[in-house]
Short mmCIF file of C-alpha atoms in Angstrom, two decimals:
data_model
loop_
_atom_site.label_atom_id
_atom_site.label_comp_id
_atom_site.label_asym_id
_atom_site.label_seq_id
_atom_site.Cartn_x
_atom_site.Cartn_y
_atom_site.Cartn_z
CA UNK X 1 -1.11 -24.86 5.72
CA UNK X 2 2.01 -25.09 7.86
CA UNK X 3 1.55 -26.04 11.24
CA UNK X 4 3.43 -22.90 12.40
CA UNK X 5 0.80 -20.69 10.85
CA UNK X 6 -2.10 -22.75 12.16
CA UNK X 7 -0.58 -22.03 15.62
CA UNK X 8 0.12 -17.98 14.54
CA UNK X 9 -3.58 -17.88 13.34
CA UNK X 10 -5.00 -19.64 17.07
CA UNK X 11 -3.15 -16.87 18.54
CA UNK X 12 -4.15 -13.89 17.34
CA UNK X 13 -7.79 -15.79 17.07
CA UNK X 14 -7.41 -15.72 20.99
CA UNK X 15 -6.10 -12.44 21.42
CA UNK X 16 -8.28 -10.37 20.06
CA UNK X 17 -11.18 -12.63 20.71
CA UNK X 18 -10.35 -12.44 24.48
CA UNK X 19 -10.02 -8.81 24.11
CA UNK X 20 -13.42 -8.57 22.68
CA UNK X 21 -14.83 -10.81 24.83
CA UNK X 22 -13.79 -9.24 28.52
CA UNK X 23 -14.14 -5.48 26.65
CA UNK X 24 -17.85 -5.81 26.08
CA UNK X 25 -20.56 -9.16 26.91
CA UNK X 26 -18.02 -10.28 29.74
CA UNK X 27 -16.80 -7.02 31.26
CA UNK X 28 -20.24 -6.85 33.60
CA UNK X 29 -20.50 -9.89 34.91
CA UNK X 30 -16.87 -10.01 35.84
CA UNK X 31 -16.76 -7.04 37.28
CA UNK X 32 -19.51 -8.20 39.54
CA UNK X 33 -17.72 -11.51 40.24
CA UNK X 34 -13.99 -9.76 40.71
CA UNK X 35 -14.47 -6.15 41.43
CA UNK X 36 -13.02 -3.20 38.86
CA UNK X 37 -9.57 -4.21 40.58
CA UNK X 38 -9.41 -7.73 40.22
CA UNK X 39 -10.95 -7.40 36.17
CA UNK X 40 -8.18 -5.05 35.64
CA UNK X 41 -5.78 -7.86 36.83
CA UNK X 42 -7.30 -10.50 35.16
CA UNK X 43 -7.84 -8.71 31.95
CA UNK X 44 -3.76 -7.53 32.00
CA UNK X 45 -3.27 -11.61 32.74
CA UNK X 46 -5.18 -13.00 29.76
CA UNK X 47 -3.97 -10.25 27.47
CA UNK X 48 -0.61 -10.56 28.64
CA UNK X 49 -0.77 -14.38 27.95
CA UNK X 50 -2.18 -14.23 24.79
CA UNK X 51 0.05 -11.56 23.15
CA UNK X 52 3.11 -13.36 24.42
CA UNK X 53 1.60 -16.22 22.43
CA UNK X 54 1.26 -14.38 19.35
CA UNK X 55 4.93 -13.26 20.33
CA UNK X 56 6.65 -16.77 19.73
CA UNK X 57 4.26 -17.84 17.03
CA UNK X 58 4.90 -15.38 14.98
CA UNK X 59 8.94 -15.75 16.02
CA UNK X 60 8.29 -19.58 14.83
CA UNK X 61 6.38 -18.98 11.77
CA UNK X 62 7.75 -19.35 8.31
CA UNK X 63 9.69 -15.80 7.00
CA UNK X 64 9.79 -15.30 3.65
CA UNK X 65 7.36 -16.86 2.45
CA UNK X 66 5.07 -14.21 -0.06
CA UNK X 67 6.70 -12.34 -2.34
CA UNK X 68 6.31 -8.73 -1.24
CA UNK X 69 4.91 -5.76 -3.07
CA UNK X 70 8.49 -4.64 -4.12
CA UNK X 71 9.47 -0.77 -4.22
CA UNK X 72 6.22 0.49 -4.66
CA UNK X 73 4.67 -0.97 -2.03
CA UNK X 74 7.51 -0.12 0.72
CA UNK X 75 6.48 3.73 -0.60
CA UNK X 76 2.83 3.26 0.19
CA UNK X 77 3.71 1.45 3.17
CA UNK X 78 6.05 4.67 4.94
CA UNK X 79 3.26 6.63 3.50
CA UNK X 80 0.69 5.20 5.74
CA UNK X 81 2.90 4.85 8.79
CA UNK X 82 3.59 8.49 9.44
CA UNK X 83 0.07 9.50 9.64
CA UNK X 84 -0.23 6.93 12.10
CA UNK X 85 2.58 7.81 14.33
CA UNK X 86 0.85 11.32 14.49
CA UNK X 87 -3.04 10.19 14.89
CA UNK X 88 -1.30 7.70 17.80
CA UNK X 89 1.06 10.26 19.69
CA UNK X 90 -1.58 12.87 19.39
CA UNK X 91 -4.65 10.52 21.19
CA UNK X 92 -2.53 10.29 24.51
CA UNK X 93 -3.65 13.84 25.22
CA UNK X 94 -6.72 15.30 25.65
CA UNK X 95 -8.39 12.13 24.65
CA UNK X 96 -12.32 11.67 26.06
CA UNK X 97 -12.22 7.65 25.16
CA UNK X 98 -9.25 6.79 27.93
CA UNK X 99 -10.42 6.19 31.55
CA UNK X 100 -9.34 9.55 33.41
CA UNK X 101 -10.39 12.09 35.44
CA UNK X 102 -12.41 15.03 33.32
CA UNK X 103 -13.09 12.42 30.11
CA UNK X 104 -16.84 13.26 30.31
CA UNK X 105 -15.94 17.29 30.38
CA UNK X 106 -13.32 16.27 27.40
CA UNK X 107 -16.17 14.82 25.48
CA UNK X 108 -18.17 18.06 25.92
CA UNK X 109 -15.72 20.15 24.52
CA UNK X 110 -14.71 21.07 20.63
CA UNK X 111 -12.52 18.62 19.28
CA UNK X 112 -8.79 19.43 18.99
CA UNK X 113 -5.83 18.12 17.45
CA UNK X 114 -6.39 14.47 16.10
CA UNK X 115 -9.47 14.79 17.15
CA UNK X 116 -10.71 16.47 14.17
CA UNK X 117 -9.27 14.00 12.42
CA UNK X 118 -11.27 10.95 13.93
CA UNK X 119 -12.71 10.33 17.47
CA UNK X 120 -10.59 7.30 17.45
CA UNK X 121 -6.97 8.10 16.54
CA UNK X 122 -5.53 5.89 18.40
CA UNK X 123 -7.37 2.54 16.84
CA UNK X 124 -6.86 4.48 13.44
CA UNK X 125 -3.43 4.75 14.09
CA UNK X 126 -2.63 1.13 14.74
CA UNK X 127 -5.23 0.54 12.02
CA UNK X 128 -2.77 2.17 9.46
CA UNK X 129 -0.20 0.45 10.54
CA UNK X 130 -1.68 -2.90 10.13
CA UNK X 131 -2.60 -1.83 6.90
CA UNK X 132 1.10 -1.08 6.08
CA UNK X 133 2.23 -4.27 7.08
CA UNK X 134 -0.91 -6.47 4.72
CA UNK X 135 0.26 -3.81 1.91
CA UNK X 136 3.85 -4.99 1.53
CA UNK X 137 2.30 -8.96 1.71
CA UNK X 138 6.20 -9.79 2.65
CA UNK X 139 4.51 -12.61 4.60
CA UNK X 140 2.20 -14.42 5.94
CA UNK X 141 2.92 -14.13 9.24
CA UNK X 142 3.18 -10.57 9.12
CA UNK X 143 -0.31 -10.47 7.02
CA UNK X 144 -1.94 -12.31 9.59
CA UNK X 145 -0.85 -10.49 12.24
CA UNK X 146 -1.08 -7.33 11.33
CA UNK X 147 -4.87 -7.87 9.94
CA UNK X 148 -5.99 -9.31 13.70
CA UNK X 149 -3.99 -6.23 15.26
CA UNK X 150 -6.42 -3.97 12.28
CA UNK X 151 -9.44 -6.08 12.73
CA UNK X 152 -9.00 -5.37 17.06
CA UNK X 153 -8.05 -1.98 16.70
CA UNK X 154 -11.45 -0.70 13.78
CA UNK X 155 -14.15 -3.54 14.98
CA UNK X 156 -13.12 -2.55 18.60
CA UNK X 157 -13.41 1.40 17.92
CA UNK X 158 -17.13 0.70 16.62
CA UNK X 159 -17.57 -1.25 19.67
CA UNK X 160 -16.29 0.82 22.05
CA UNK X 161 -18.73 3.80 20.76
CA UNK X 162 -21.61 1.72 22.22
CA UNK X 163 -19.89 0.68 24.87
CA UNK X 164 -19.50 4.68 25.67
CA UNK X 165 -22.99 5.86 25.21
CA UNK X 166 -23.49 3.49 27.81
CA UNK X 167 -21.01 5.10 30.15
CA UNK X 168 -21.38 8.29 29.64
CA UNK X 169 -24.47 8.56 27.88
CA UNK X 170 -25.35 12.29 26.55
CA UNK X 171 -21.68 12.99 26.45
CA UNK X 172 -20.68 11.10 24.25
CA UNK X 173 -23.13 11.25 21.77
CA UNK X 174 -21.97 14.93 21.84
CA UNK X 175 -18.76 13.80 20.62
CA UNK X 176 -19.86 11.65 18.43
CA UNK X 177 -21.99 14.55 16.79
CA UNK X 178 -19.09 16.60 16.58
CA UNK X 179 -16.49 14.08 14.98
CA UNK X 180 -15.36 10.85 12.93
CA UNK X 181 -15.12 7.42 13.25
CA UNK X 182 -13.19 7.48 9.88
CA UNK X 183 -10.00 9.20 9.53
CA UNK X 184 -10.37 12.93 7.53
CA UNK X 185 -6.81 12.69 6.51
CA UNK X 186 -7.56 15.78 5.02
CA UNK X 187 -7.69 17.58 8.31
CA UNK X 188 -4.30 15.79 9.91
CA UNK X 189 -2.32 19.33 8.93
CA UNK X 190 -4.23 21.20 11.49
CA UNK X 191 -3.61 17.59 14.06
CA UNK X 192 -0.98 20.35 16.23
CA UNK X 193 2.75 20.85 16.71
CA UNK X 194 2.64 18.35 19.64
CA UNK X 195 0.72 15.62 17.79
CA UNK X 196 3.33 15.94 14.92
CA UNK X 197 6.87 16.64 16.64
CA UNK X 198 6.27 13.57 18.75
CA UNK X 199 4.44 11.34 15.83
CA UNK X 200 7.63 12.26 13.63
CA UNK X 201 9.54 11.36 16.54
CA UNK X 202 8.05 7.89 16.68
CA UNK X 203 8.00 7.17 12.93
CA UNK X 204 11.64 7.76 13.00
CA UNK X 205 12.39 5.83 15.99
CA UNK X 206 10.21 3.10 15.61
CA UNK X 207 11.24 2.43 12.12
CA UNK X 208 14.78 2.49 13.15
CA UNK X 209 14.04 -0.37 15.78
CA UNK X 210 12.56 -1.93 12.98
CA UNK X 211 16.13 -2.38 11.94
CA UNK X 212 17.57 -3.55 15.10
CA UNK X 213 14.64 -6.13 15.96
CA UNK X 214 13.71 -7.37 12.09
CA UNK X 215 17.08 -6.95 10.49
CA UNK X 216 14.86 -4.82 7.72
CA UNK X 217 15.10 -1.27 7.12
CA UNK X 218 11.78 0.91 7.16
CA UNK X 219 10.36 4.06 7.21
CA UNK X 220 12.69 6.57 5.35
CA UNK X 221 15.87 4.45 6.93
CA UNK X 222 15.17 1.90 3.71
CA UNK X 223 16.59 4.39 1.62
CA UNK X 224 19.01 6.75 3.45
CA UNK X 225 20.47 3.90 6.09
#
């Protein structure tokens, strides 16, 4: 194996196993040790270090290198995306897992939105797009890559269930009871006008970036650009 991939591979290894790490057997005893501020800086540190070394690993890994899934798998691959840009726009509101004010009363209530989808759209929705980027197997640095960004965003939804009984203990096994972990894609028609003006928004946007940054069209911009 090239050494550039070796390096891609270390990582993502240490970013998501730092993330792991400080998210659930570390987070206690640093808290006790720093304080909730100082974890919160030292966990935006490490994770800042580590993704900017997945950054320029993955800049110096080899391109090109897998032959791709051709036509077919570009289709499957905008398929997947724009449920993801919905189930991600629509978990910044309203969502009971995020640390803020009224996120035990959220868990209480009925699910809304994306929220009937999956208790976890926002981990689903990277998820997908992981799974986008492995189904078009253009690479292997994208492949590797995207399956650590997958593998962090579905191990660390199970984990952060637990991690949230804890917390907020009858709560959120109310939630629980009431929703998901895996998407019903089924239900993402009734995800809300909100959840799908600004996840349309996104998929258009962020495909068109894809463009600028990658040089490769994506999203629906493959075939109208």
């Amino acid at each position: 194996m090239e050494q550039g991939l070796v390096e891609l591979i270390a990582a993502n290894a240490a970013f998501v196993g730092t993330h792991f790490l400080m998210s659930h057997p570390l987070r206690t005893p640093l808290v006790n040790m720093l304080g909730a501020g100082g974890f919160q800086v030292a966990y935006s540190i490490v994770s800042a270090a580590t993704l900017a070394w997945v950054y320029f690993a993955y800049k110096a890994a080899p391109v090109g290198d897998l032959p791709g899934s051709g036509e077919i798998g570009w289709i499957i691959a905008t398929a997947l995306t724009l449920p993801a840009t919905v189930l991600l726009a629509g978990s910044l509101f309203g969502n009971p897992a995020l640390p803020v004010p009224g996120a035990e009363a959220q868990a209480r209530a009925e699910p809304k939105g994306v929220f009937r989808v999956t208790r976890h759209p926002m981990m689903w929705g990277i998820g997908l797009w992981a799974l986008s980027h492995i189904i078009l197997f253009a690479n292997w640095r994208s492949v590797i890559t995207a399956f650590a960004m997958g593998l962090l965003a579905l191990v660390g939804a199970k984990l952060q269930d637990a991690k949230k009984e804890g917390l907020m203990g009858e709560a959120w096994k109310a939630w629980e009871a009431k929703t998901s972990y895996a998407p019903r894609l089924g239900k993402l028609a009734s995800a809300g006008a909100l959840a799908w003006g600004l996840g349309i928004v996104l998929f258009l946007g962020l495909s068109w970036l894809h463009i600028r940054a990658g040089g490769i069209p994506a999203g629906v911009w493959r075939w109208v650009y």
